[in-house]
Amino acid sequence: MTEPLVWQAPQPERADAARNRQHLLATAREMLAEAGPERLTMDALAERSGLGKGTVFRRFGTRTGIFVALLDDAERDFQEQMLGGPPPLGPGAPPIDRLAAYGEARMRFLMDNRDAARAALLGRLPVPAGGLPASLSHTHIRMLLGLIDLGPADLTVLTAQLTAALDVPLLRYLSATDADHAADQVTDALANGWRDLVRRVCRP
Amino acid sequence: MTEPLVWQAPQPERADAARNRQHLLATAREMLAEAGPERLTMDALAERSGLGKGTVFRRFGTRTGIFVALLDDAERDFQEQMLGGPPPLGPGAPPIDRLAAYGEARMRFLMDNRDAARAALLGRLPVPAGGLPASLSHTHIRMLLGLIDLGPADLTVLTAQLTAALDVPLLRYLSATDADHAADQVTDALANGWRDLVRRVCRP
């Protein structure tokens, strides 16, 4: 029964790998802030981080993998807010208020991380799948809809519709432009539109 | 002033090209019906049609181009129904009924042409653009929303939301499976869900 332990990677190496990962992500974030997404390549990240190209390659696989990892890392904080943070995003508010707050927070999160979101999006999604790793978003919307008195409704279809209505207009904006032009106004318009849609769909 | 006419392709050649196009599309439809989308390749279409590989290549460019052309051709009929056919899809019904009918008809159209829709979709869309050539769909939904008394609403955002809510759940289904399994039930569920969404969003 000890064999599985023997076959695991030794603890010190795992700590090293985690440290390398954090160092690479921090370096990538610096490079993104200083010079924008175009300059953030595998080679440039290896050079700037002082780690080998092999390490960067093993960690991220492709250049898109860097952006996906940056977004996943940022999303972890967002998810904590959503699952355990203060209301109305976190638990404690009426579900319709949580649904409205969730959509707005997701849009603002993606807009705040739009260089990574755009690069992750353009690099890896071959079909209009409706978004970045969407399963948590889908699950959260489905859970909240289940708590709202909607009358007769097909919650599976309604969840798919609302998930698409939340993500696609924003992803269209992100994939249509790489300028920051009007980002704040677009975010506000989409956030207001989401609140309005939730109100319309969920009113008794 | 006659020069532009001189420089146009001669009329007989254009008729030939149109005939070739119709022959190729009819042959492609036969092949699709008989053996499914996998067998519909550029080489097989050239052989079966009796036209040269060069002609097929010039006409469609890539294998995906065959499916896009099949879908465009089928969509022309659908558009005629939508713009000038009998109500409630065509003009003459209240706009909210037309909106409900349009979504259901679009879903049934895409499901009826799902081999072409799926192949066109997987072959050419690098981002979650929310659908096949969507501009007409977008324009039609925007036009109908403008005729409905919605109270205060951002019609640009609402159009983007509803276009996504209409297309993405269906495109997800098409891109997730190439089986015909449950296609009728899925279409019915999505069509009912669309009608319900329109009713919820547009009620006074």
Short mmCIF file of C-alpha atoms in Angstrom, two decimals:
data_model
loop_
_atom_site.label_atom_id
_atom_site.label_comp_id
_atom_site.label_asym_id
_atom_site.label_seq_id
_atom_site.Cartn_x
_atom_site.Cartn_y
_atom_site.Cartn_z
CA MET A 1 0.00 0.00 0.00
CA THR A 2 2.96 2.35 0.12
CA GLU A 3 3.78 1.99 -3.57
CA PRO A 4 1.47 4.80 -4.78
CA LEU A 5 3.26 7.18 -2.46
CA VAL A 6 6.63 6.04 -3.80
CA TRP A 7 5.47 6.67 -7.35
CA GLN A 8 4.22 10.19 -6.69
CA ALA A 9 6.50 13.07 -7.57
CA PRO A 10 8.51 14.06 -4.48
CA GLN A 11 7.05 16.96 -2.48
CA PRO A 12 10.00 19.41 -3.03
CA GLU A 13 9.67 19.15 -6.84
CA ARG A 14 5.98 19.91 -6.68
CA ALA A 15 6.69 23.02 -4.65
CA ASP A 16 9.28 24.03 -7.24
CA ALA A 17 6.78 23.51 -10.03
CA ALA A 18 4.19 25.63 -8.23
CA ARG A 19 6.78 28.35 -7.67
CA ASN A 20 7.78 28.25 -11.34
CA ARG A 21 4.16 28.49 -12.33
CA GLN A 22 3.53 31.53 -10.14
CA HIS A 23 6.76 33.14 -11.34
CA LEU A 24 5.81 32.56 -14.99
CA LEU A 25 2.28 33.91 -14.52
CA ALA A 26 3.54 36.99 -12.66
CA THR A 27 6.12 37.60 -15.40
CA ALA A 28 3.46 37.16 -18.09
CA ARG A 29 1.19 39.64 -16.33
CA GLU A 30 4.00 42.19 -16.17
CA MET A 31 4.75 41.73 -19.87
CA LEU A 32 1.07 42.09 -20.74
CA ALA A 33 0.76 45.31 -18.74
CA GLU A 34 3.96 46.78 -20.18
CA ALA A 35 3.78 45.87 -23.86
CA GLY A 36 0.41 44.29 -24.67
CA PRO A 37 -0.47 40.81 -25.82
CA GLU A 38 1.48 40.79 -29.11
CA ARG A 39 4.82 40.80 -27.30
CA LEU A 40 3.88 37.97 -24.98
CA THR A 41 5.38 34.99 -26.82
CA MET A 42 6.83 31.70 -25.57
CA ASP A 43 10.39 32.85 -26.35
CA ALA A 44 9.99 36.26 -24.74
CA LEU A 45 8.45 34.74 -21.63
CA ALA A 46 11.30 32.23 -21.31
CA GLU A 47 13.89 34.98 -21.66
CA ARG A 48 12.24 37.43 -19.29
CA SER A 49 11.48 34.80 -16.65
CA GLY A 50 15.01 33.37 -16.69
CA LEU A 51 13.51 29.88 -16.96
CA GLY A 52 14.30 27.61 -19.91
CA LYS A 53 12.21 27.44 -23.05
CA GLY A 54 11.60 23.78 -22.19
CA THR A 55 10.01 24.76 -18.89
CA VAL A 56 7.74 27.30 -20.55
CA PHE A 57 6.79 24.81 -23.23
CA ARG A 58 6.03 22.03 -20.73
CA ARG A 59 3.97 24.40 -18.61
CA PHE A 60 1.82 26.01 -21.33
CA GLY A 61 2.17 23.94 -24.48
CA THR A 62 1.38 26.81 -26.83
CA ARG A 63 1.29 30.58 -26.71
CA THR A 64 -2.49 30.37 -26.29
CA GLY A 65 -1.84 28.22 -23.23
CA ILE A 66 -0.18 31.19 -21.54
CA PHE A 67 -3.36 33.27 -21.92
CA VAL A 68 -5.62 30.42 -20.86
CA ALA A 69 -3.49 29.97 -17.71
CA LEU A 70 -3.59 33.71 -16.96
CA LEU A 71 -7.35 33.71 -17.29
CA ASP A 72 -7.79 30.56 -15.18
CA ASP A 73 -5.65 32.11 -12.47
CA ALA A 74 -7.67 35.33 -12.43
CA GLU A 75 -10.91 33.37 -12.57
CA ARG A 76 -10.06 31.54 -9.36
CA ASP A 77 -10.43 34.79 -7.38
CA PHE A 78 -13.63 35.62 -9.19
CA GLN A 79 -15.09 32.21 -8.40
CA GLU A 80 -14.30 32.61 -4.72
CA GLN A 81 -16.24 35.89 -4.69
CA MET A 82 -19.12 34.27 -6.45
CA LEU A 83 -19.33 31.18 -4.25
CA GLY A 84 -18.43 32.65 -0.89
CA GLY A 85 -18.02 36.42 -1.14
CA PRO A 86 -20.43 39.14 0.02
CA PRO A 87 -23.94 39.44 -1.51
CA PRO A 88 -25.39 40.09 -4.01
CA LEU A 89 -22.66 38.25 -5.96
CA GLY A 90 -22.12 35.82 -3.11
CA PRO A 91 -24.77 33.96 -1.09
CA GLY A 92 -27.38 35.81 0.97
CA ALA A 93 -29.22 37.93 -1.60
CA PRO A 94 -32.46 36.92 -3.40
CA PRO A 95 -31.60 34.64 -6.35
CA ILE A 96 -32.82 37.09 -8.99
CA ASP A 97 -30.48 39.75 -7.56
CA ARG A 98 -27.65 37.21 -7.52
CA LEU A 99 -28.33 36.33 -11.15
CA ALA A 100 -28.22 39.98 -12.20
CA ALA A 101 -25.08 40.60 -10.13
CA TYR A 102 -23.39 37.48 -11.46
CA GLY A 103 -23.78 38.46 -15.10
CA GLU A 104 -22.53 41.96 -14.50
CA ALA A 105 -19.56 40.69 -12.47
CA ARG A 106 -18.66 38.13 -15.14
CA MET A 107 -18.71 40.78 -17.84
CA ARG A 108 -16.57 43.13 -15.78
CA PHE A 109 -14.17 40.28 -14.98
CA LEU A 110 -13.76 39.37 -18.65
CA MET A 111 -13.38 43.02 -19.66
CA ASP A 112 -10.79 43.60 -16.93
CA ASN A 113 -8.90 40.59 -18.28
CA ARG A 114 -9.72 41.22 -21.91
CA ASP A 115 -6.23 40.81 -23.36
CA ALA A 116 -6.06 37.32 -21.90
CA ALA A 117 -9.72 36.59 -22.68
CA ARG A 118 -9.35 37.67 -26.29
CA ALA A 119 -6.14 35.72 -26.87
CA ALA A 120 -7.48 32.62 -25.13
CA LEU A 121 -10.68 32.89 -27.13
CA LEU A 122 -9.12 33.38 -30.54
CA GLY A 123 -6.56 30.67 -30.00
CA ARG A 124 -8.57 27.75 -28.90
CA LEU A 125 -12.24 27.80 -29.71
CA PRO A 126 -13.05 26.26 -33.08
CA VAL A 127 -16.79 26.58 -32.74
CA PRO A 128 -19.19 29.09 -31.25
CA ALA A 129 -19.21 27.27 -27.98
CA GLY A 130 -20.47 30.36 -26.25
CA GLY A 131 -17.45 31.15 -24.23
CA LEU A 132 -14.50 30.52 -22.14
CA PRO A 133 -14.66 27.61 -19.71
CA ALA A 134 -18.38 27.93 -19.37
CA SER A 135 -19.37 25.01 -17.22
CA LEU A 136 -19.17 26.88 -13.94
CA SER A 137 -21.11 29.80 -15.41
CA HIS A 138 -23.71 27.40 -16.75
CA THR A 139 -23.97 25.57 -13.42
CA HIS A 140 -24.28 28.79 -11.45
CA ILE A 141 -27.01 30.22 -13.70
CA ARG A 142 -28.92 26.92 -13.60
CA MET A 143 -28.69 26.81 -9.81
CA LEU A 144 -30.00 30.37 -9.42
CA LEU A 145 -32.83 29.84 -11.94
CA GLY A 146 -33.91 26.83 -9.90
CA LEU A 147 -34.42 29.11 -6.89
CA ILE A 148 -36.60 31.65 -8.75
CA ASP A 149 -40.36 31.16 -9.18
CA LEU A 150 -40.54 31.18 -12.97
CA GLY A 151 -43.77 29.32 -13.53
CA PRO A 152 -43.63 26.59 -16.18
CA ALA A 153 -40.19 26.71 -17.78
CA ASP A 154 -37.65 24.36 -19.35
CA LEU A 155 -34.72 25.29 -17.13
CA THR A 156 -32.20 23.38 -19.25
CA VAL A 157 -33.05 25.39 -22.34
CA LEU A 158 -33.46 28.65 -20.43
CA THR A 159 -30.02 28.17 -18.87
CA ALA A 160 -28.46 27.60 -22.30
CA GLN A 161 -30.23 30.69 -23.65
CA LEU A 162 -29.17 32.95 -20.80
CA THR A 163 -25.59 31.65 -20.79
CA ALA A 164 -25.37 32.49 -24.49
CA ALA A 165 -27.08 35.86 -24.02
CA LEU A 166 -24.57 36.70 -21.29
CA ASP A 167 -21.37 35.63 -23.02
CA VAL A 168 -21.78 35.98 -26.76
CA PRO A 169 -22.33 39.74 -27.12
CA LEU A 170 -19.21 40.34 -25.01
CA LEU A 171 -17.15 37.74 -26.86
CA ARG A 172 -18.22 39.27 -30.16
CA TYR A 173 -16.93 42.62 -28.98
CA LEU A 174 -13.66 41.06 -27.81
CA SER A 175 -13.12 39.14 -31.03
CA ALA A 176 -14.05 42.06 -33.28
CA THR A 177 -11.53 44.54 -31.90
CA ASP A 178 -8.25 44.62 -30.09
CA ALA A 179 -8.57 48.27 -29.18
CA ASP A 180 -9.62 49.44 -25.75
CA HIS A 181 -11.86 51.87 -27.54
CA ALA A 182 -15.17 52.35 -25.74
CA ALA A 183 -14.57 49.34 -23.49
CA ASP A 184 -16.12 51.04 -20.46
CA GLN A 185 -19.23 52.16 -22.34
CA VAL A 186 -19.62 48.73 -23.94
CA THR A 187 -19.30 47.03 -20.56
CA ASP A 188 -21.89 49.37 -19.04
CA ALA A 189 -24.33 48.84 -21.91
CA LEU A 190 -23.94 45.06 -21.75
CA ALA A 191 -24.24 45.00 -17.97
CA ASN A 192 -27.40 47.12 -18.08
CA GLY A 193 -28.75 44.92 -20.86
CA TRP A 194 -28.11 41.81 -18.78
CA ARG A 195 -29.92 43.28 -15.76
CA ASP A 196 -32.83 44.22 -18.00
CA LEU A 197 -32.96 40.74 -19.55
CA VAL A 198 -32.95 39.05 -16.14
CA ARG A 199 -35.73 41.36 -14.96
CA ARG A 200 -37.84 40.63 -18.06
CA VAL A 201 -37.31 36.88 -17.98
CA CYS A 202 -37.83 36.45 -14.25
CA ARG A 203 -40.70 38.83 -13.51
CA PRO A 204 -43.69 36.96 -12.13
CA MET B 1 -19.34 54.02 -71.91
CA THR B 2 -19.55 50.59 -73.54
CA GLU B 3 -16.23 49.43 -72.12
CA PRO B 4 -17.65 48.02 -68.84
CA LEU B 5 -19.96 45.81 -70.87
CA VAL B 6 -17.06 44.63 -73.03
CA TRP B 7 -15.07 43.75 -69.96
CA GLN B 8 -17.82 41.70 -68.35
CA ALA B 9 -17.77 37.95 -68.83
CA PRO B 10 -19.84 37.00 -71.89
CA GLN B 11 -23.43 36.01 -71.16
CA PRO B 12 -23.15 32.36 -72.42
CA GLU B 13 -20.26 31.64 -70.03
CA ARG B 14 -22.20 33.02 -67.10
CA ALA B 15 -25.09 30.72 -67.92
CA ASP B 16 -22.65 27.81 -68.09
CA ALA B 17 -21.20 28.74 -64.72
CA ALA B 18 -24.66 28.96 -63.17
CA ARG B 19 -25.56 25.57 -64.64
CA ASN B 20 -22.33 24.04 -63.30
CA ARG B 21 -23.07 25.50 -59.91
CA GLN B 22 -26.58 24.08 -59.79
CA HIS B 23 -25.31 20.71 -61.05
CA LEU B 24 -22.59 20.61 -58.40
CA LEU B 25 -24.99 21.56 -55.61
CA ALA B 26 -27.56 18.98 -56.73
CA THR B 27 -24.85 16.31 -56.92
CA ALA B 28 -23.55 17.29 -53.48
CA ARG B 29 -27.07 17.05 -52.02
CA GLU B 30 -27.48 13.57 -53.52
CA MET B 31 -24.14 12.46 -52.06
CA LEU B 32 -25.05 13.89 -48.67
CA ALA B 33 -28.39 12.08 -48.65
CA GLU B 34 -26.88 8.78 -49.79
CA ALA B 35 -23.66 8.53 -47.80
CA GLY B 36 -23.48 11.34 -45.25
CA PRO B 37 -21.08 14.25 -44.94
CA GLU B 38 -17.85 12.25 -44.51
CA ARG B 39 -17.97 10.97 -48.10
CA LEU B 40 -18.59 14.41 -49.56
CA THR B 41 -15.05 15.45 -50.50
CA MET B 42 -13.72 17.66 -53.28
CA ASP B 43 -12.39 14.62 -55.18
CA ALA B 44 -15.57 12.59 -54.81
CA LEU B 45 -17.72 15.52 -55.91
CA ALA B 46 -15.55 16.09 -59.00
CA GLU B 47 -15.77 12.42 -59.93
CA ARG B 48 -19.49 12.04 -59.36
CA SER B 49 -20.39 15.30 -61.10
CA GLY B 50 -18.26 14.56 -64.16
CA LEU B 51 -16.77 18.05 -63.88
CA GLY B 52 -13.04 18.55 -63.44
CA LYS B 53 -11.34 18.91 -60.08
CA GLY B 54 -10.28 22.38 -61.22
CA THR B 55 -13.91 23.42 -61.64
CA VAL B 56 -14.86 22.13 -58.21
CA PHE B 57 -11.86 23.83 -56.66
CA ARG B 58 -12.55 27.18 -58.35
CA ARG B 59 -16.18 27.00 -57.32
CA PHE B 60 -15.82 26.08 -53.64
CA GLY B 61 -12.18 26.64 -52.68
CA THR B 62 -12.23 24.10 -49.86
CA ARG B 63 -14.35 21.19 -48.75
CA THR B 64 -15.97 23.48 -46.18
CA GLY B 65 -16.91 25.74 -49.09
CA ILE B 66 -19.15 22.97 -50.45
CA PHE B 67 -21.15 22.91 -47.22
CA VAL B 68 -21.31 26.69 -46.97
CA ALA B 69 -22.65 26.84 -50.55
CA LEU B 70 -25.24 24.12 -49.81
CA LEU B 71 -26.42 26.02 -46.77
CA ASP B 72 -26.50 29.38 -48.58
CA ASP B 73 -28.56 27.81 -51.32
CA ALA B 74 -31.06 26.33 -48.90
CA GLU B 75 -31.12 29.57 -46.94
CA ARG B 76 -32.24 31.51 -49.98
CA ASP B 77 -35.60 29.69 -49.93
CA PHE B 78 -35.90 30.18 -46.21
CA GLN B 79 -35.25 33.91 -46.55
CA GLU B 80 -37.94 34.23 -49.18
CA GLN B 81 -40.46 32.64 -46.80
CA MET B 82 -39.36 34.95 -44.04
CA LEU B 83 -39.49 38.16 -46.07
CA GLY B 84 -42.47 37.47 -48.29
CA GLY B 85 -44.12 34.15 -47.38
CA PRO B 86 -47.34 33.60 -45.45
CA PRO B 87 -47.69 34.77 -41.82
CA PRO B 88 -46.71 34.30 -39.06
CA LEU B 89 -43.19 33.76 -40.52
CA GLY B 90 -43.88 36.25 -43.30
CA PRO B 91 -45.45 39.71 -43.02
CA GLY B 92 -48.98 40.20 -41.73
CA ALA B 93 -48.88 38.75 -38.21
CA PRO B 94 -48.23 40.76 -35.01
CA PRO B 95 -44.45 41.28 -34.58
CA ILE B 96 -44.24 39.22 -31.40
CA ASP B 97 -45.81 36.26 -33.25
CA ARG B 98 -43.41 36.79 -36.15
CA LEU B 99 -40.46 36.83 -33.75
CA ALA B 100 -41.57 33.55 -32.17
CA ALA B 101 -42.24 32.00 -35.57
CA TYR B 102 -38.92 33.20 -36.97
CA GLY B 103 -36.85 31.57 -34.25
CA GLU B 104 -38.68 28.29 -34.54
CA ALA B 105 -38.40 28.32 -38.35
CA ARG B 106 -34.68 29.13 -38.20
CA MET B 107 -34.05 26.25 -35.80
CA ARG B 108 -36.02 23.83 -37.94
CA PHE B 109 -34.20 25.07 -41.05
CA LEU B 110 -30.79 24.52 -39.47
CA MET B 111 -31.80 21.12 -38.11
CA ASP B 112 -33.18 20.06 -41.50
CA ASN B 113 -29.85 21.07 -43.02
CA ARG B 114 -27.75 19.97 -40.10
CA ASP B 115 -25.09 18.03 -41.99
CA ALA B 116 -24.31 21.14 -44.01
CA ALA B 117 -24.74 23.44 -41.01
CA ARG B 118 -22.41 21.36 -38.86
CA ALA B 119 -19.72 21.02 -41.51
CA ALA B 120 -19.92 24.71 -42.42
CA LEU B 121 -19.77 25.61 -38.77
CA LEU B 122 -16.85 23.43 -37.79
CA GLY B 123 -14.86 24.37 -40.87
CA ARG B 124 -14.91 28.09 -40.84
CA LEU B 125 -15.72 29.79 -37.60
CA PRO B 126 -12.65 30.47 -35.47
CA VAL B 127 -14.53 32.33 -32.76
CA PRO B 128 -17.88 32.00 -31.04
CA ALA B 129 -19.46 34.40 -33.44
CA GLY B 130 -22.87 33.09 -32.55
CA GLY B 131 -23.68 31.49 -35.80
CA LEU B 132 -23.77 31.01 -39.46
CA PRO B 133 -24.08 34.12 -41.62
CA ALA B 134 -25.93 35.92 -38.91
CA SER B 135 -26.41 39.39 -40.27
CA LEU B 136 -29.81 38.72 -41.79
CA SER B 137 -30.97 36.99 -38.62
CA HIS B 138 -29.69 39.89 -36.55
CA THR B 139 -31.35 42.45 -38.83
CA HIS B 140 -34.67 40.62 -38.81
CA ILE B 141 -34.77 40.26 -35.02
CA ARG B 142 -33.83 43.93 -34.60
CA MET B 143 -36.57 44.98 -37.03
CA LEU B 144 -39.24 42.96 -35.23
CA LEU B 145 -38.16 44.15 -31.77
CA GLY B 146 -38.52 47.72 -33.02
CA LEU B 147 -42.20 47.03 -33.74
CA ILE B 148 -42.97 45.64 -30.27
CA ASP B 149 -43.86 47.86 -27.32
CA LEU B 150 -41.07 46.85 -24.95
CA GLY B 151 -40.93 49.88 -22.69
CA PRO B 152 -37.42 51.23 -22.01
CA ALA B 153 -34.94 48.85 -23.65
CA ASP B 154 -31.54 48.94 -25.33
CA LEU B 155 -32.57 47.29 -28.58
CA THR B 156 -28.99 46.87 -29.80
CA VAL B 157 -28.05 44.82 -26.77
CA LEU B 158 -31.37 42.98 -26.65
CA THR B 159 -30.96 41.99 -30.30
CA ALA B 160 -27.47 40.64 -29.62
CA GLN B 161 -28.78 38.72 -26.60
CA LEU B 162 -31.71 37.17 -28.42
CA THR B 163 -29.64 36.32 -31.51
CA ALA B 164 -27.21 34.47 -29.25
CA ALA B 165 -30.01 32.81 -27.27
CA LEU B 166 -31.54 31.61 -30.53
CA ASP B 167 -28.43 30.26 -32.23
CA VAL B 168 -25.95 29.13 -29.64
CA PRO B 169 -27.89 26.31 -27.93
CA LEU B 170 -28.59 24.78 -31.35
CA LEU B 171 -25.02 25.25 -32.57
CA ARG B 172 -23.75 23.66 -29.39
CA TYR B 173 -25.90 20.62 -30.08
CA LEU B 174 -24.71 20.49 -33.70
CA SER B 175 -21.06 20.80 -32.77
CA ALA B 176 -21.24 18.34 -29.88
CA THR B 177 -22.61 15.41 -31.84
CA ASP B 178 -22.79 14.14 -35.38
CA ALA B 179 -25.51 11.66 -34.61
CA ASP B 180 -29.13 12.25 -35.51
CA HIS B 181 -29.93 10.96 -32.06
CA ALA B 182 -32.82 12.85 -30.49
CA ALA B 183 -32.69 15.59 -33.12
CA ASP B 184 -36.47 15.94 -33.23
CA GLN B 185 -36.83 16.15 -29.48
CA VAL B 186 -33.98 18.64 -29.23
CA THR B 187 -35.50 20.79 -31.95
CA ASP B 188 -38.89 20.73 -30.22
CA ALA B 189 -37.39 21.61 -26.85
CA LEU B 190 -35.36 24.47 -28.33
CA ALA B 191 -38.31 25.77 -30.34
CA ASN B 192 -40.58 25.71 -27.27
CA GLY B 193 -37.83 27.38 -25.26
CA TRP B 194 -37.51 30.13 -27.85
CA ARG B 195 -41.26 30.78 -27.83
CA ASP B 196 -41.19 30.94 -24.05
CA LEU B 197 -38.23 33.34 -24.05
CA VAL B 198 -39.93 35.66 -26.55
CA ARG B 199 -43.09 35.63 -24.46
CA ARG B 200 -41.18 36.42 -21.27
CA VAL B 201 -39.06 39.16 -22.79
CA CYS B 202 -41.85 40.86 -24.72
CA ARG B 203 -44.78 40.71 -22.31
CA PRO B 204 -45.98 44.17 -21.35
#
